[in-house]
Coordinates of N, CA and C in Angstrom, one line a residue:
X1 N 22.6 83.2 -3.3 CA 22.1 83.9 -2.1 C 23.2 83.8 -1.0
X2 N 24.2 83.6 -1.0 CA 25.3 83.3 -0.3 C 26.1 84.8 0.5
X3 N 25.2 85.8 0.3 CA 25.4 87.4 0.9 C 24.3 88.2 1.3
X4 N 22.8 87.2 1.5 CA 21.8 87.5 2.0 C 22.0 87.3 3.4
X5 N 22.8 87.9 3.9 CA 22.6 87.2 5.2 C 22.0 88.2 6.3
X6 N 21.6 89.3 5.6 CA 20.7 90.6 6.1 C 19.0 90.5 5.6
X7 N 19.1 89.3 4.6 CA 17.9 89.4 3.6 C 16.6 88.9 5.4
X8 N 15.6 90.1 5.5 CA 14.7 89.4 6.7 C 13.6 88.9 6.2
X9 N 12.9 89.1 4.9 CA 11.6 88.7 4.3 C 11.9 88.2 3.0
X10 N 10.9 87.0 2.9 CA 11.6 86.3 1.3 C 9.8 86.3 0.6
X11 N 9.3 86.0 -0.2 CA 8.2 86.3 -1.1 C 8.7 85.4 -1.7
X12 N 8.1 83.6 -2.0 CA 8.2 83.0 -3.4 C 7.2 82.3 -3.8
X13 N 7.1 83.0 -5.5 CA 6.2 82.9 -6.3 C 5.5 81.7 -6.3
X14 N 4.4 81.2 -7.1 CA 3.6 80.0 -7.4 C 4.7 79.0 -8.5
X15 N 5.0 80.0 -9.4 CA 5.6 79.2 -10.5 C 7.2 78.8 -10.6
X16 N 8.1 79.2 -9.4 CA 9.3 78.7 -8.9 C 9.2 77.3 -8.8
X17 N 9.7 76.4 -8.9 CA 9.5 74.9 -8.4 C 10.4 74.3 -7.8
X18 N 12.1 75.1 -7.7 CA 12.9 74.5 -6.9 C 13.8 75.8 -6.7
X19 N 13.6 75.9 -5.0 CA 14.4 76.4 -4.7 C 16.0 76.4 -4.5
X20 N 17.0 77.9 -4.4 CA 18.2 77.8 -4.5 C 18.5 77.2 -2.7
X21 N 19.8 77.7 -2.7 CA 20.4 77.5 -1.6 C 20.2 79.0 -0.6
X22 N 19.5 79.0 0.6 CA 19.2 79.9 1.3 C 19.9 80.0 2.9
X23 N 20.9 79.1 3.0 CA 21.4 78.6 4.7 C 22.0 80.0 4.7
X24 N 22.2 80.4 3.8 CA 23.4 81.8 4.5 C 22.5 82.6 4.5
X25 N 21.0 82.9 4.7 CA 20.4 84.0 4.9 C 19.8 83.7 6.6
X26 N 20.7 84.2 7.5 CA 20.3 84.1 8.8 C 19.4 85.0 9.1
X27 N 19.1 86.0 8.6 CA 18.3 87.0 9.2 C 16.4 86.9 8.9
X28 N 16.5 85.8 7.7 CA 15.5 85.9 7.7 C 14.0 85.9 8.6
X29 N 13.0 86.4 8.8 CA 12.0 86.5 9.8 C 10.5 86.0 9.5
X30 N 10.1 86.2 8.1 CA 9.0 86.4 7.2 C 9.3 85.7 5.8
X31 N 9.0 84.4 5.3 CA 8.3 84.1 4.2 C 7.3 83.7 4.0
X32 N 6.8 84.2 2.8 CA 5.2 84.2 2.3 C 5.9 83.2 0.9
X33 N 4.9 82.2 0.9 CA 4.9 81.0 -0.1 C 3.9 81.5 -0.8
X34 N 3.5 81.3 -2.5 CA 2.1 81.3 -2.9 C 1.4 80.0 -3.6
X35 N 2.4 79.0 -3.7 CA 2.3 77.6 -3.7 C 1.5 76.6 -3.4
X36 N 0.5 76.1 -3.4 CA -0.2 75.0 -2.5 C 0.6 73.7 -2.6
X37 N 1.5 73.7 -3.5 CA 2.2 72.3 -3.4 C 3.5 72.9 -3.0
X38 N 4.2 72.4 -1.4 CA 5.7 72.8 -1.2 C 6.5 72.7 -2.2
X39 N 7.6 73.8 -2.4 CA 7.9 73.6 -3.7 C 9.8 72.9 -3.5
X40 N 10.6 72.3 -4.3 CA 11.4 71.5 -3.7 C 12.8 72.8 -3.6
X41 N 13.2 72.7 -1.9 CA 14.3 73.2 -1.7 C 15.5 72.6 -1.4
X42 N 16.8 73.2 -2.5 CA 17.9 72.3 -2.1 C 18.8 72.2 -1.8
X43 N 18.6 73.0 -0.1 CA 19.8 73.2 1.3 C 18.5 73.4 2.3
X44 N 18.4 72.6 3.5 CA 18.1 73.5 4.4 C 18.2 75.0 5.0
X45 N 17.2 75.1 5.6 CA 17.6 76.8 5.8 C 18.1 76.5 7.1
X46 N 18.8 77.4 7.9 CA 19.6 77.8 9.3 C 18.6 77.0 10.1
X47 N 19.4 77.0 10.9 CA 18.2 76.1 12.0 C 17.9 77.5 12.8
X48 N 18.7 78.6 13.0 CA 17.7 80.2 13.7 C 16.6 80.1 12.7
X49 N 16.8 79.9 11.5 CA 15.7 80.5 10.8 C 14.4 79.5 10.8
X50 N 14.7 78.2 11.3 CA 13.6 77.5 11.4 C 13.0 77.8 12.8
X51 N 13.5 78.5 13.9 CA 12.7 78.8 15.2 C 12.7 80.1 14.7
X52 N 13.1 81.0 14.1 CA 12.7 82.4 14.3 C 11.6 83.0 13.1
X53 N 11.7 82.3 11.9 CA 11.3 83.0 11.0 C 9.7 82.3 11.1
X54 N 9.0 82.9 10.7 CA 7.2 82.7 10.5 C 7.2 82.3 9.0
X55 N 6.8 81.4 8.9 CA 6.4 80.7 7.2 C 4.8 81.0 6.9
X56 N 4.6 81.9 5.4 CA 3.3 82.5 5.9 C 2.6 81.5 4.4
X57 N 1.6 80.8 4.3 CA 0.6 79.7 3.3 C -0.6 80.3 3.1
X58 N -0.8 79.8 1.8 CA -2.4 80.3 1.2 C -3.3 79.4 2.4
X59 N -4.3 79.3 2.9 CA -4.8 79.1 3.8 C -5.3 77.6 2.9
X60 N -5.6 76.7 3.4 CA -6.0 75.6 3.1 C -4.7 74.8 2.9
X61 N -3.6 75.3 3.0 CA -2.4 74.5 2.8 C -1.4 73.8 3.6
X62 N -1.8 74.3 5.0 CA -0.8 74.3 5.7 C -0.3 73.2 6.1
X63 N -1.6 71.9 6.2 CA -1.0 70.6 6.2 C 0.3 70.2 5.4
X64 N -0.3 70.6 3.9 CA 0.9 70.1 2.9 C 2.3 70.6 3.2
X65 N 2.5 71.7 4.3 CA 3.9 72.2 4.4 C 4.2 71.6 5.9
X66 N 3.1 71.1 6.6 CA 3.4 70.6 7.8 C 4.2 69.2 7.8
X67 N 3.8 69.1 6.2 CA 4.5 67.2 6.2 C 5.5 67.1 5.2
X68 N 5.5 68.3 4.8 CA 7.0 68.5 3.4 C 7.9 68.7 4.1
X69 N 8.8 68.1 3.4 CA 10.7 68.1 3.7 C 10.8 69.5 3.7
X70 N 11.7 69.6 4.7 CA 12.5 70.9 4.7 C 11.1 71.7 5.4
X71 N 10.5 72.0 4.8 CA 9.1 73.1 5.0 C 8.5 72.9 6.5
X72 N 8.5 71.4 6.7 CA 8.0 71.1 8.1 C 9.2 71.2 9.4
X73 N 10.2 71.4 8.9 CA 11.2 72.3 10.4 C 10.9 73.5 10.7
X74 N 10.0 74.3 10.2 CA 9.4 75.9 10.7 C 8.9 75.6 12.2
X75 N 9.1 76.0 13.2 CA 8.3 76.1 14.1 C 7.1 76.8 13.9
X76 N 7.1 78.1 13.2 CA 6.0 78.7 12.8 C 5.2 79.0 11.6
X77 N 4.7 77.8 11.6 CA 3.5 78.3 10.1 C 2.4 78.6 10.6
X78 N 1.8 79.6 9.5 CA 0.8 80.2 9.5 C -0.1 80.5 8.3
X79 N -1.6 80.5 8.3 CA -2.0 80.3 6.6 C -2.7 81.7 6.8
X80 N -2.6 82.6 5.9 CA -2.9 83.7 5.0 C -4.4 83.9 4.0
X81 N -5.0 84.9 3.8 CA -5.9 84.6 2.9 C -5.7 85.8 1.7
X82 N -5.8 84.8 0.9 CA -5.1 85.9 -0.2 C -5.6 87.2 -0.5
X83 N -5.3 88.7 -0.7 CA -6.1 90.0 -1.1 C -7.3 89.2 -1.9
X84 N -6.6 88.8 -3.1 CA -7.7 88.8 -4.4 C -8.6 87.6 -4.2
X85 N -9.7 87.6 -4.3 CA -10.5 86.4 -4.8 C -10.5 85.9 -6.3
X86 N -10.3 84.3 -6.6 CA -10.3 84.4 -8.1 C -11.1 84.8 -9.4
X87 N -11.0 85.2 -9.9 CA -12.1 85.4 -11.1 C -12.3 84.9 -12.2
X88 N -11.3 83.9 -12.4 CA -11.3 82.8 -13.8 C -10.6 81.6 -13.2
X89 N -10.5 81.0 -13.9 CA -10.0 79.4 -13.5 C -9.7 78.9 -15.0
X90 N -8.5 78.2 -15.4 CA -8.5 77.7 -16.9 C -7.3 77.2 -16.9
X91 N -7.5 75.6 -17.3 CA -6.4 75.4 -17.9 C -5.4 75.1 -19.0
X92 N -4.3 75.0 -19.3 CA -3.5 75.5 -20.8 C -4.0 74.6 -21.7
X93 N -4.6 73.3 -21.7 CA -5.5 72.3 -22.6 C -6.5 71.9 -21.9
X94 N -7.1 71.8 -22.8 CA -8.9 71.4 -22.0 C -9.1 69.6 -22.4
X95 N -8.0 69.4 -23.3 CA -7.8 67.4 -23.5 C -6.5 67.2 -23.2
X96 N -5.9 66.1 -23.0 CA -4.8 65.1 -22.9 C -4.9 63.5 -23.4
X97 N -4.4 63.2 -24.0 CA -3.9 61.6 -24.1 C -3.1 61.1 -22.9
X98 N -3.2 60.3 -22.1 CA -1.8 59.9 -22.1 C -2.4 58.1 -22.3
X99 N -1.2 56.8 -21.3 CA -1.2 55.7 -21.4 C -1.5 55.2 -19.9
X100 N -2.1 54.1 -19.5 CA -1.9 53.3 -18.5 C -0.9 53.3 -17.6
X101 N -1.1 53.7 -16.5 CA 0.6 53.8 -15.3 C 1.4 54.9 -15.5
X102 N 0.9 56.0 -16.9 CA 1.5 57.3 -16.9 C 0.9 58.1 -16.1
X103 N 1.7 59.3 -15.7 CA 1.1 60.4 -14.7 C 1.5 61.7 -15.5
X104 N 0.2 62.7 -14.9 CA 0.5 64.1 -15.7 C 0.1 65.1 -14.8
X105 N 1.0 66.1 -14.7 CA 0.1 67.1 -14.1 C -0.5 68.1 -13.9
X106 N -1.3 68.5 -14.0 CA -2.4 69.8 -14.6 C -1.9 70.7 -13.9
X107 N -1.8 72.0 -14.9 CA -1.6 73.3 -13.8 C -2.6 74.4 -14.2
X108 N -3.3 74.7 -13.0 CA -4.8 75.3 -13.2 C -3.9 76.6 -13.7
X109 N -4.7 78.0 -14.1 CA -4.1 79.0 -13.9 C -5.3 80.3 -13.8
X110 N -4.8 80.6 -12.7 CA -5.7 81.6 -12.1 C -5.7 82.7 -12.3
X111 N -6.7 83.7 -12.5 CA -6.4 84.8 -12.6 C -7.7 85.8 -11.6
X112 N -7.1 86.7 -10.5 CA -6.0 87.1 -10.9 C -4.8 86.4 -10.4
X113 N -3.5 86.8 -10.7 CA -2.6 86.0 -10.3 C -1.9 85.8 -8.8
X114 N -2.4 86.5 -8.2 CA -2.5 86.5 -6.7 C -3.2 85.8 -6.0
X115 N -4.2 85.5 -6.4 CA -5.7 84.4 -5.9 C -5.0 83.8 -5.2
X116 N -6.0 82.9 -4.0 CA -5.7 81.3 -3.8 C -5.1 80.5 -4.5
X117 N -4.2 79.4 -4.8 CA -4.1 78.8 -5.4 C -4.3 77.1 -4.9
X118 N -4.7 76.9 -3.8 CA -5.5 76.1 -3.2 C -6.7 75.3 -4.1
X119 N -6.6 74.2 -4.3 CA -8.3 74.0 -5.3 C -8.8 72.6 -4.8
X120 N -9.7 72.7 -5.0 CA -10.6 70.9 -4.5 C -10.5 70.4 -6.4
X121 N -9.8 69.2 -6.0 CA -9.6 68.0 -7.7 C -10.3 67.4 -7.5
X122 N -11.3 66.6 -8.6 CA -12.0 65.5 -8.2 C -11.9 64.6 -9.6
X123 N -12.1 63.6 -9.9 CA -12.5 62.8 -11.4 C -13.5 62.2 -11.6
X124 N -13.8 62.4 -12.8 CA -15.3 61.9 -13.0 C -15.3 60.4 -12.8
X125 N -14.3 59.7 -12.9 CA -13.9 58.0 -12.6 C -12.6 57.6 -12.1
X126 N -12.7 57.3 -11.2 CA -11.6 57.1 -10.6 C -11.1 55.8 -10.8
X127 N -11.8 54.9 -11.6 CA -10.9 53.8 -12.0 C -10.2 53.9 -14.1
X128 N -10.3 54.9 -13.7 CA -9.8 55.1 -15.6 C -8.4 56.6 -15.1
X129 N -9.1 57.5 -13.9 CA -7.9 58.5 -13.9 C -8.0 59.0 -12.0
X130 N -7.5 59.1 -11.4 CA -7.2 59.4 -10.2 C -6.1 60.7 -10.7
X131 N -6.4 61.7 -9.0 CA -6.0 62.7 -9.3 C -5.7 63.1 -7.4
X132 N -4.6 63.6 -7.4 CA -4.3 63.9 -5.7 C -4.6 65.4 -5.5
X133 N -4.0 65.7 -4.6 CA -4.0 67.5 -4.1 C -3.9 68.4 -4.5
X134 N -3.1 68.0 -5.5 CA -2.2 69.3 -6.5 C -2.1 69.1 -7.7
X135 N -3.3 68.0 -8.4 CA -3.3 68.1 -9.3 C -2.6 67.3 -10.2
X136 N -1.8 66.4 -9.9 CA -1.5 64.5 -10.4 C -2.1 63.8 -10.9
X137 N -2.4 63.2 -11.9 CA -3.1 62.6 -12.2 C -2.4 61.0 -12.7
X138 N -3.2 60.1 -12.4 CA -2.3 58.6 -12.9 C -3.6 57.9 -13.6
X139 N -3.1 57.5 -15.0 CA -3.6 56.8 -15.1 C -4.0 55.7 -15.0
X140 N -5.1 55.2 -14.6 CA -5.3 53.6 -14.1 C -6.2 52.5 -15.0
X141 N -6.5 52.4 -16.7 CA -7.5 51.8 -16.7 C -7.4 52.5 -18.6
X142 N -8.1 52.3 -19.5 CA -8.2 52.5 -21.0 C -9.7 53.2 -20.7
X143 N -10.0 54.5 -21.1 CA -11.2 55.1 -20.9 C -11.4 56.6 -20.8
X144 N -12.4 56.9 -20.4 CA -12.5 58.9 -20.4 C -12.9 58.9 -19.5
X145 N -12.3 60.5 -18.5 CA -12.3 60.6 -17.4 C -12.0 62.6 -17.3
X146 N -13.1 63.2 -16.8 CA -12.8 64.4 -16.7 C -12.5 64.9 -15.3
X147 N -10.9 65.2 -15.5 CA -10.7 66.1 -14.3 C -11.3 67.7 -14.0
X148 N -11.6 67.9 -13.2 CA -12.3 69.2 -12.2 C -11.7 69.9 -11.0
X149 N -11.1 71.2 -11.5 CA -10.3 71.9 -10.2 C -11.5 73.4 -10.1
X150 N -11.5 73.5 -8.6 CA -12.8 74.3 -8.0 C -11.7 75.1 -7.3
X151 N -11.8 76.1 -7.0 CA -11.3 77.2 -6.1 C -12.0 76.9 -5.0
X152 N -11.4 77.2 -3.8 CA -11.7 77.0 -2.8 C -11.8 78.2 -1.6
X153 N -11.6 79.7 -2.6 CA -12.1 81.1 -1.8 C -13.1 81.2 -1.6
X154 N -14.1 80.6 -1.5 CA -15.4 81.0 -1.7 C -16.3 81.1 -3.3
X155 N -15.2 81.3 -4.3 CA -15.8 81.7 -5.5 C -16.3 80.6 -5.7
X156 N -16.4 79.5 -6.0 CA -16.5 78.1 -6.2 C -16.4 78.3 -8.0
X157 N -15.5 78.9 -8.5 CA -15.2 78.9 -9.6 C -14.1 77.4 -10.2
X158 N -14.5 77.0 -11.2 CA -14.5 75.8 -11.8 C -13.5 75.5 -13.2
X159 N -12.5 74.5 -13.4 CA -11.9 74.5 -14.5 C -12.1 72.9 -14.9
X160 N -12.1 72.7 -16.1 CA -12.2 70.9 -16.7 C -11.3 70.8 -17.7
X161 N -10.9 69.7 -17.5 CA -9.9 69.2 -18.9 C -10.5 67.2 -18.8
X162 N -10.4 67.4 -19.6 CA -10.9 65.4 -20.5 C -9.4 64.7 -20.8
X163 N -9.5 63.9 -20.2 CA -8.6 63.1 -20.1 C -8.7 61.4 -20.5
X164 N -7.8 61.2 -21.9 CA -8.3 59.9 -22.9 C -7.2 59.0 -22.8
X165 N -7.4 58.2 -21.8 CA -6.0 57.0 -21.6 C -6.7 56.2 -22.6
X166 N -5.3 56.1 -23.7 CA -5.5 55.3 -24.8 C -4.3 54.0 -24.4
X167 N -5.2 53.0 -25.2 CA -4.2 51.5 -25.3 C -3.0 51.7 -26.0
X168 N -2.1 51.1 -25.0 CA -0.6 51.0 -25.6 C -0.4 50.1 -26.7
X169 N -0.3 50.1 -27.4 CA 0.1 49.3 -28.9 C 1.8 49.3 -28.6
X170 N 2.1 47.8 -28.7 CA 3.3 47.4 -28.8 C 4.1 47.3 -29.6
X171 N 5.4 47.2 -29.9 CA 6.0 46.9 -30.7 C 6.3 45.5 -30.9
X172 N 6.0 45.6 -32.7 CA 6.0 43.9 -33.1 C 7.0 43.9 -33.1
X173 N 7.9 44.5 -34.8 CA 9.2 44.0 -35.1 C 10.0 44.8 -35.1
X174 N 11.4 44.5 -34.9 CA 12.5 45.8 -35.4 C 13.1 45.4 -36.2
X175 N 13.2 45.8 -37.6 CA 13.9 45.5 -38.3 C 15.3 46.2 -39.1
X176 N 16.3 45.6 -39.1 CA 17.6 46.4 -39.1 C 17.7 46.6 -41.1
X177 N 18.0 48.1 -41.4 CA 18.4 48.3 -42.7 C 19.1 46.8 -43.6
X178 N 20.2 46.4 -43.0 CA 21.0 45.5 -43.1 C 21.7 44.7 -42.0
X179 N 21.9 43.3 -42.6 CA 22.5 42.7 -41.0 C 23.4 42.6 -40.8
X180 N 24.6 43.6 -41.4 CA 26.1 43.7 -40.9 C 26.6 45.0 -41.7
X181 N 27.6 45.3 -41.1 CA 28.3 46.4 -41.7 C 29.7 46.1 -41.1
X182 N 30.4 46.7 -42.1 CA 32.2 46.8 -41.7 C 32.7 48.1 -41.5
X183 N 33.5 48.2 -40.5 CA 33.7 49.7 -40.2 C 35.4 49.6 -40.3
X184 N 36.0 50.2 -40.4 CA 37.2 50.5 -40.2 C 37.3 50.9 -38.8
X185 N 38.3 50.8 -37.8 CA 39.0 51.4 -36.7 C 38.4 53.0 -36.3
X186 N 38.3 53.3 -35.5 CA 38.4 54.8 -35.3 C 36.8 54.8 -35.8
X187 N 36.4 54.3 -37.3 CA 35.1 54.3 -37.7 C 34.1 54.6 -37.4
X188 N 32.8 55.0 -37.8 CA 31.4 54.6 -37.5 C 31.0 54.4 -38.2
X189 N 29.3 54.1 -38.0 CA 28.5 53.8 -38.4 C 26.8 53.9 -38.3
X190 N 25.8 54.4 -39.0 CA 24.5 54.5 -38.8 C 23.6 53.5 -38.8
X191 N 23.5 53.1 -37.5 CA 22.1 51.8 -38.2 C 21.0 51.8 -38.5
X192 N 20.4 51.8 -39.3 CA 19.0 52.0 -39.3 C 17.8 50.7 -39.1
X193 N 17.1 51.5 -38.7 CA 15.8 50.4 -38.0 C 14.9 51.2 -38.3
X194 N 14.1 50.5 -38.6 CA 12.4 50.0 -38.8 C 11.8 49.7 -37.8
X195 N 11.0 50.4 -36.8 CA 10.1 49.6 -36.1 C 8.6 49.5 -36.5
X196 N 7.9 48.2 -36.1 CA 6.8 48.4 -36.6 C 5.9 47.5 -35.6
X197 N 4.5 48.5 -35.3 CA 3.8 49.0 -36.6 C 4.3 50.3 -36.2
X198 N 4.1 51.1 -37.3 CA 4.7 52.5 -37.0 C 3.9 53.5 -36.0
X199 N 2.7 52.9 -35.3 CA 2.0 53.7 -34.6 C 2.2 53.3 -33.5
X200 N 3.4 52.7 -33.2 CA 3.6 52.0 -32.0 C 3.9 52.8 -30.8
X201 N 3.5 52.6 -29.5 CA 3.0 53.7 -28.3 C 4.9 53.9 -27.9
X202 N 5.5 53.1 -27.5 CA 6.7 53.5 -27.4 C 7.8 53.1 -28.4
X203 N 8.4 53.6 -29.0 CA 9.1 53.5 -29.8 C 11.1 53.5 -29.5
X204 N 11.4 54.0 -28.3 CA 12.8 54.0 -27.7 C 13.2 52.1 -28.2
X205 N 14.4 52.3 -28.5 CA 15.0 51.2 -28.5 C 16.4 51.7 -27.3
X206 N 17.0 50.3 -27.0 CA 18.3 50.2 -26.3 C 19.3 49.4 -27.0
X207 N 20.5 49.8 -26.6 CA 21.5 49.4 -27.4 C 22.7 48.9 -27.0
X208 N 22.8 47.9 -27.4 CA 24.7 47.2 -26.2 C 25.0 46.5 -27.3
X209 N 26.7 46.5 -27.4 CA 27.4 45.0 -27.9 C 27.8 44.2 -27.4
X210 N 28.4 43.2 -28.6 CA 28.4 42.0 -27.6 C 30.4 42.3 -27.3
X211 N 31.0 42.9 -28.1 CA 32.6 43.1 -27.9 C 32.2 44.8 -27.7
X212 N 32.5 45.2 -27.0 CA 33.0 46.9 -26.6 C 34.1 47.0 -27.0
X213 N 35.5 46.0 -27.1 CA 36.5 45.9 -27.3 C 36.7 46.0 -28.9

């Protein structure tokens, strides 16, 4: 965007998640976000554009841009109410696994695709899964926990997905194919390992010598 510098109105979508570089669009006057979570930009925009341009938000949002980076130098925000009201609510899996101290995060999908994208989250236990604004969820605990995203147009239309923090099962042993190999110079070599038990929750190993040399 480095020849926008005539561009006066910018429009960005829901499903962008990081913005480009926009400092060289001085002219701008008018953006309309459709995001309820600010989405990450990576240059500030002009400082004219932060006193001149009007930042326009699905209405219930505007806190979240009043305290986002970058988003909260607007002098002017303003929240919007979308044309469409929603008419479905659904999201891409209705279960998840994850583990204790993992986080995941649900993305509702609305239709139509204009809607609000604004929702009230809540959990059915908040000591097994917690869930923030926009739909984070962390697991806290070994147990079942149904998250719930509600539209917030008035429709009070409703989405669920079940959520199964299962116990981490450790790794017992690693065991190596063999306990040495000889390589030639220049060489390699494959090592193979065995971890076990094989249903083990993380399975990454790390790897250093003791000579690099």
């Amino acid at each position: 965007f480095e020849k926008c510098i005539n561009l006066q109105e910018l429009t960005i979508g829901s499903r962008i998640k990081y913005l480009p570089d926009f400092s060289k669009c001085l002219s701008l006057n008018k953006i309309i976000v459709s995001s309820a979570k600010p989405q990450r930009v990576e240059m500030d925009f002009a400082n004219r554009v932060y006193a001149n341009c009007t930042l326009f938000v699905h209405k219930g949002s505007i806190v979240f841009y009043q305290t986002a980076d970058v988003w909260k130098n607007f002098f002017n925000i303003e929240e919007y109410e979308a044309e469409n009201k929603a008419t479905e609510l659904l999201f891409e899996q209705d279960m998840i696994d994850i583990y204790p101290n993992e986080t995941f995060t649900l993305n509702p999908i609305v239709v139509p695709f204009d809607a609000n994208e604004v929702y009230k989250w809540e959990s059915s236990d908040e000591n097994v899964v917690t869930v923030n604004n926009f739909g984070e969820i962390t697991a806290k605990s070994v147990g079942e926990a149904t998250i719930t995203a509600t539209t917030t147009d008035g429709t009070n239309i409703t989405a669920s997905c079940n959520v199964n923090v299962k116990q981490i099962k450790l790794v017992e042993v690693v065991k190596l194919e063999q306990p040495s190999y000889i390589v030639t110079i220049g060489g390699d070599v494959k090592v193979i390992t065995e971890i076990l038990p094989v249903d083990a929750t993380y399975k990454t190993l790390s790897w250093e010598s003791s000579d690099i040399d």
